[in-house]
Coordinates of C-alpha atoms in Angstrom, one line a residue:
M1 CA 34.0 21.3 -27.1
S2 CA 34.7 19.4 -24.0
S3 CA 34.2 20.8 -20.5
S4 CA 37.1 20.5 -18.0
V5 CA 36.5 18.9 -14.7
A6 CA 38.4 18.8 -11.4
V7 CA 37.6 16.1 -8.8
S8 CA 38.2 16.8 -5.1
G9 CA 38.5 13.6 -3.1
S10 CA 39.8 11.8 -6.2
T11 CA 41.6 9.0 -4.2
G12 CA 38.5 7.8 -2.4
R13 CA 36.1 5.1 -3.4
L14 CA 33.6 7.4 -5.0
G15 CA 36.3 9.8 -6.3
T16 CA 38.1 7.1 -8.2
L17 CA 34.8 6.1 -9.9
V18 CA 34.0 9.8 -10.7
C19 CA 37.4 10.2 -12.4
R20 CA 36.8 7.1 -14.5
V21 CA 33.3 8.3 -15.5
V22 CA 34.7 11.7 -16.5
D23 CA 37.5 10.0 -18.5
D24 CA 35.0 7.8 -20.3
H25 CA 32.7 10.7 -21.3
P26 CA 33.5 12.2 -24.7
E27 CA 32.2 15.7 -23.7
F28 CA 34.3 16.1 -20.5
E29 CA 38.0 16.2 -19.8
L30 CA 39.6 15.3 -16.4
A31 CA 41.8 18.4 -15.7
A32 CA 42.8 17.7 -12.1
R33 CA 42.7 14.9 -9.5
L34 CA 42.6 16.6 -6.1
S35 CA 43.3 15.2 -2.7
S36 CA 43.8 16.5 0.9
G37 CA 47.4 17.3 -0.1
S38 CA 46.5 19.5 -3.1
A39 CA 47.0 23.3 -2.9
P40 CA 43.8 25.3 -2.5
D41 CA 44.1 26.8 -6.0
E42 CA 44.9 23.5 -7.8
G43 CA 42.2 22.7 -10.4
A44 CA 41.0 26.3 -10.3
D45 CA 41.0 26.5 -14.1
A46 CA 38.5 23.7 -14.5
A47 CA 34.9 24.6 -15.6
I48 CA 33.4 22.2 -13.1
L49 CA 34.5 21.0 -9.7
I50 CA 33.1 17.7 -8.3
D51 CA 33.5 17.5 -4.6
V52 CA 33.5 14.0 -3.1
S53 CA 35.9 14.7 -0.2
T54 CA 35.0 14.6 3.5
P55 CA 32.1 16.3 5.4
D56 CA 34.6 18.5 7.3
A57 CA 36.5 19.7 4.2
S58 CA 33.6 20.0 1.8
P59 CA 32.1 23.4 2.8
A60 CA 35.4 25.3 2.3
I61 CA 36.2 23.5 -1.0
V62 CA 32.7 24.2 -2.4
E63 CA 32.8 27.9 -1.3
R64 CA 36.2 28.5 -2.9
A65 CA 35.0 26.9 -6.2
L66 CA 31.8 28.9 -6.4
R67 CA 33.6 32.2 -5.6
R68 CA 36.1 31.7 -8.4
G69 CA 33.3 31.0 -10.9
Q70 CA 33.3 27.2 -11.2
R71 CA 30.1 25.1 -11.5
V72 CA 30.0 22.7 -8.6
I73 CA 28.7 19.1 -8.0
V74 CA 28.7 18.0 -4.4
G75 CA 28.6 14.3 -3.7
T76 CA 30.0 14.5 -0.1
S77 CA 27.8 13.6 2.9
G78 CA 27.1 16.0 5.7
W79 CA 25.0 18.6 3.8
S80 CA 22.1 18.8 6.2
A81 CA 19.2 21.3 5.8
D82 CA 21.1 23.9 7.8
R83 CA 24.2 23.6 5.6
L84 CA 22.1 23.7 2.5
A85 CA 20.5 26.9 3.6
G86 CA 23.9 28.5 3.9
L87 CA 24.9 27.2 0.5
R88 CA 21.7 28.5 -1.1
A89 CA 22.5 32.0 0.3
L90 CA 26.0 31.8 -1.1
V91 CA 24.9 30.6 -4.6
D92 CA 22.1 33.2 -4.7
G93 CA 24.7 35.9 -4.0
I94 CA 26.9 35.0 -6.9
P95 CA 25.5 35.9 -10.3
G96 CA 25.3 32.9 -12.6
A97 CA 26.5 30.5 -10.0
G98 CA 25.3 26.9 -10.1
A99 CA 25.6 24.0 -7.5
I100 CA 24.2 20.6 -7.6
V101 CA 24.2 18.6 -4.3
V102 CA 23.7 14.9 -4.8
P103 CA 23.2 12.8 -1.6
N104 CA 23.2 9.7 -3.7
F105 CA 24.2 9.2 -7.4
S106 CA 22.3 5.9 -7.6
L107 CA 19.1 6.2 -9.7
G108 CA 17.5 3.4 -7.7
S109 CA 18.2 5.2 -4.5
V110 CA 16.7 8.5 -5.8
I111 CA 13.5 6.7 -6.9
G112 CA 13.4 4.9 -3.5
T113 CA 13.5 8.2 -1.7
A114 CA 10.8 9.6 -4.0
L115 CA 8.6 6.6 -3.2
A116 CA 9.2 7.1 0.6
R117 CA 8.2 10.7 0.3
I118 CA 4.9 9.7 -1.4
A119 CA 4.2 7.1 1.4
A120 CA 5.2 9.3 4.3
P121 CA 1.9 11.2 4.8
Y122 CA -0.1 8.0 5.0
F123 CA 1.6 6.4 8.1
D124 CA 2.2 7.8 11.6
A125 CA 5.2 5.5 12.3
V126 CA 8.3 6.0 10.1
E127 CA 11.8 4.7 10.7
V128 CA 15.0 4.6 8.5
I129 CA 17.7 1.9 8.6
E130 CA 20.8 2.6 6.5
A131 CA 23.9 0.3 6.1
H132 CA 27.2 1.1 4.5
H133 CA 30.7 -0.4 4.3
P134 CA 32.9 0.0 7.4
R135 CA 35.1 2.7 5.8
K136 CA 32.3 5.2 5.6
V137 CA 33.3 7.8 8.2
D138 CA 30.0 9.6 8.7
S139 CA 26.6 8.5 10.1
P140 CA 23.8 8.8 9.4
S141 CA 24.4 8.8 5.7
G142 CA 23.6 11.9 3.6
T143 CA 21.0 9.8 1.8
A144 CA 19.2 8.9 5.0
V145 CA 19.3 12.5 6.2
R146 CA 17.8 13.8 3.0
T147 CA 15.2 11.0 2.9
A148 CA 14.1 11.8 6.5
E149 CA 14.0 15.6 5.7
L150 CA 11.9 15.1 2.6
M151 CA 9.5 12.7 4.4
A152 CA 9.0 15.2 7.2
E153 CA 8.3 17.9 4.7
A154 CA 5.7 15.7 3.0
R155 CA 4.0 15.2 6.4
Q156 CA 3.5 19.0 6.6
G157 CA 4.5 19.2 10.3
A158 CA 2.5 16.2 11.5
P159 CA 4.7 14.5 14.2
V160 CA 6.0 10.9 13.7
D161 CA 5.0 8.3 16.2
A162 CA 8.4 7.4 17.6
P163 CA 8.0 6.1 21.2
F164 CA 11.0 6.2 23.6
A165 CA 13.0 8.3 21.0
E166 CA 15.1 9.7 23.9
Q167 CA 16.8 6.3 24.3
P168 CA 20.1 6.1 22.3
A169 CA 19.3 2.6 21.0
R170 CA 16.3 4.2 19.2
G171 CA 18.6 5.9 16.7
E172 CA 19.3 9.5 15.9
L173 CA 16.3 11.7 15.3
V174 CA 16.5 13.5 11.9
A175 CA 13.5 15.8 11.3
G176 CA 11.7 13.8 14.0
I177 CA 12.3 10.5 12.3
P178 CA 14.5 7.8 13.9
V179 CA 17.5 6.9 11.7
H180 CA 19.6 3.8 12.5
S181 CA 23.1 3.4 11.0
L182 CA 25.0 0.1 10.4
R183 CA 28.6 -0.2 9.3
L184 CA 29.3 -3.7 8.1
A185 CA 31.9 -5.6 6.1
G186 CA 30.3 -7.1 2.9
V187 CA 27.9 -4.1 2.5
V188 CA 28.2 -1.4 -0.2
A189 CA 25.1 0.6 0.7
K190 CA 21.5 -0.2 1.7
Q191 CA 18.6 1.8 2.9
E192 CA 15.2 0.7 4.3
V193 CA 12.4 3.0 5.1
R194 CA 9.7 1.3 7.2
F195 CA 6.2 2.6 7.6
G196 CA 4.0 1.2 10.3
G197 CA 0.2 1.3 10.4
P198 CA -2.7 -0.6 12.0
G199 CA -2.2 -4.2 10.9
E200 CA 0.5 -3.6 8.3
V201 CA 4.1 -2.5 7.5
L202 CA 5.3 -1.0 4.3
T203 CA 9.0 -1.2 3.5
V204 CA 10.8 0.7 0.7
T205 CA 14.3 -0.9 0.3
H206 CA 17.2 -0.1 -2.0
D207 CA 20.4 -2.2 -2.2
T208 CA 23.6 -1.1 -3.9
H209 CA 25.7 -4.1 -4.9
S210 CA 28.6 -2.3 -6.6
N211 CA 29.8 1.2 -7.4
D212 CA 28.5 0.8 -10.9
A213 CA 25.1 1.8 -9.6
Y214 CA 26.5 5.4 -9.4
R215 CA 27.6 5.8 -13.0
A216 CA 24.4 6.9 -14.5
G217 CA 23.8 9.5 -11.8
I218 CA 27.3 10.9 -12.1
V219 CA 26.7 11.4 -15.9
A220 CA 23.3 13.0 -15.3
A221 CA 24.8 15.5 -12.8
L222 CA 27.8 16.3 -15.1
E223 CA 25.6 17.0 -18.1
A224 CA 23.2 19.1 -16.0
A225 CA 26.0 21.1 -14.3
R226 CA 27.0 22.9 -17.5
T227 CA 23.7 24.8 -17.8
T228 CA 22.1 24.6 -14.3
T229 CA 22.2 27.8 -12.2
G230 CA 21.1 28.3 -8.6
L231 CA 21.1 25.4 -6.1
T232 CA 19.7 22.0 -7.1
V233 CA 19.5 19.4 -4.3
G234 CA 19.2 15.8 -5.4
L235 CA 19.1 14.0 -8.7
D236 CA 15.3 14.0 -8.4
G237 CA 15.3 17.7 -9.6
I238 CA 17.4 16.8 -12.6
L239 CA 15.4 13.7 -13.5
G240 CA 12.0 15.3 -13.0
L241 CA 11.0 13.2 -10.0
G242 CA 10.4 16.1 -7.6
A243 CA 7.0 17.0 -9.0
I244 CA 5.9 13.3 -9.0
A245 CA 6.9 12.8 -5.4
S246 CA 5.2 16.0 -4.2
A247 CA 2.0 15.7 -6.3
G248 CA -1.2 14.9 -4.6
S249 CA 0.1 14.6 -1.0
P250 CA -2.8 14.5 1.4
G251 CA -2.8 15.7 5.0
A252 CA -0.5 13.7 7.1
G253 CA -1.6 11.1 9.7
A254 CA -4.0 9.3 7.3

């Protein structure tokens, strides 16, 4: 039996792709294409809501869906650690609720973030550079924010060496790590995490060349949403990468 899916933000770049992926999957049925003009209760009968709307609209959309018993997949940017803490409390307060927050549906991006998390304790200097197409309205990207937060967690409180961080040109500090955002024509998405140490620099780079990179991750989130309860953040938890990234982390500042 197929599971019905409503897509909020269906007219955007990612939303259009999500609708195609749902349509192509034999175990799911696209029940509603939602946009900013849709009524709040439109798509309420769907078993799963995928939210790829806007950072400002997303929290209210997600809360409504969870309170009416829908499983939720969130692909919208703007879900910082503070927002996620509030979402976790909401999910925990609703018996059987399930939400999956996906900063990036690209498998390569998820693996790149896992590699950056592994490297983070070994270098004192860490900076992130992210680039996206000029129509992306938020910065830094949700992927960059999540990457910085996970690296800071892996460093176990050790401060990052970020001289002159108070200067605007040094980027926005996310969990103590400078993040620089570029918005350029000709770019889909790119992230570089640069680690500096005595006599060497390590760079973890991921390039997205087309939206096809997101297909496998959308499918993985869809299939997991039917049975996953509680709050899951990132595809790494679904793919089993979380344990790999956190295993064997030494004390920071090595």
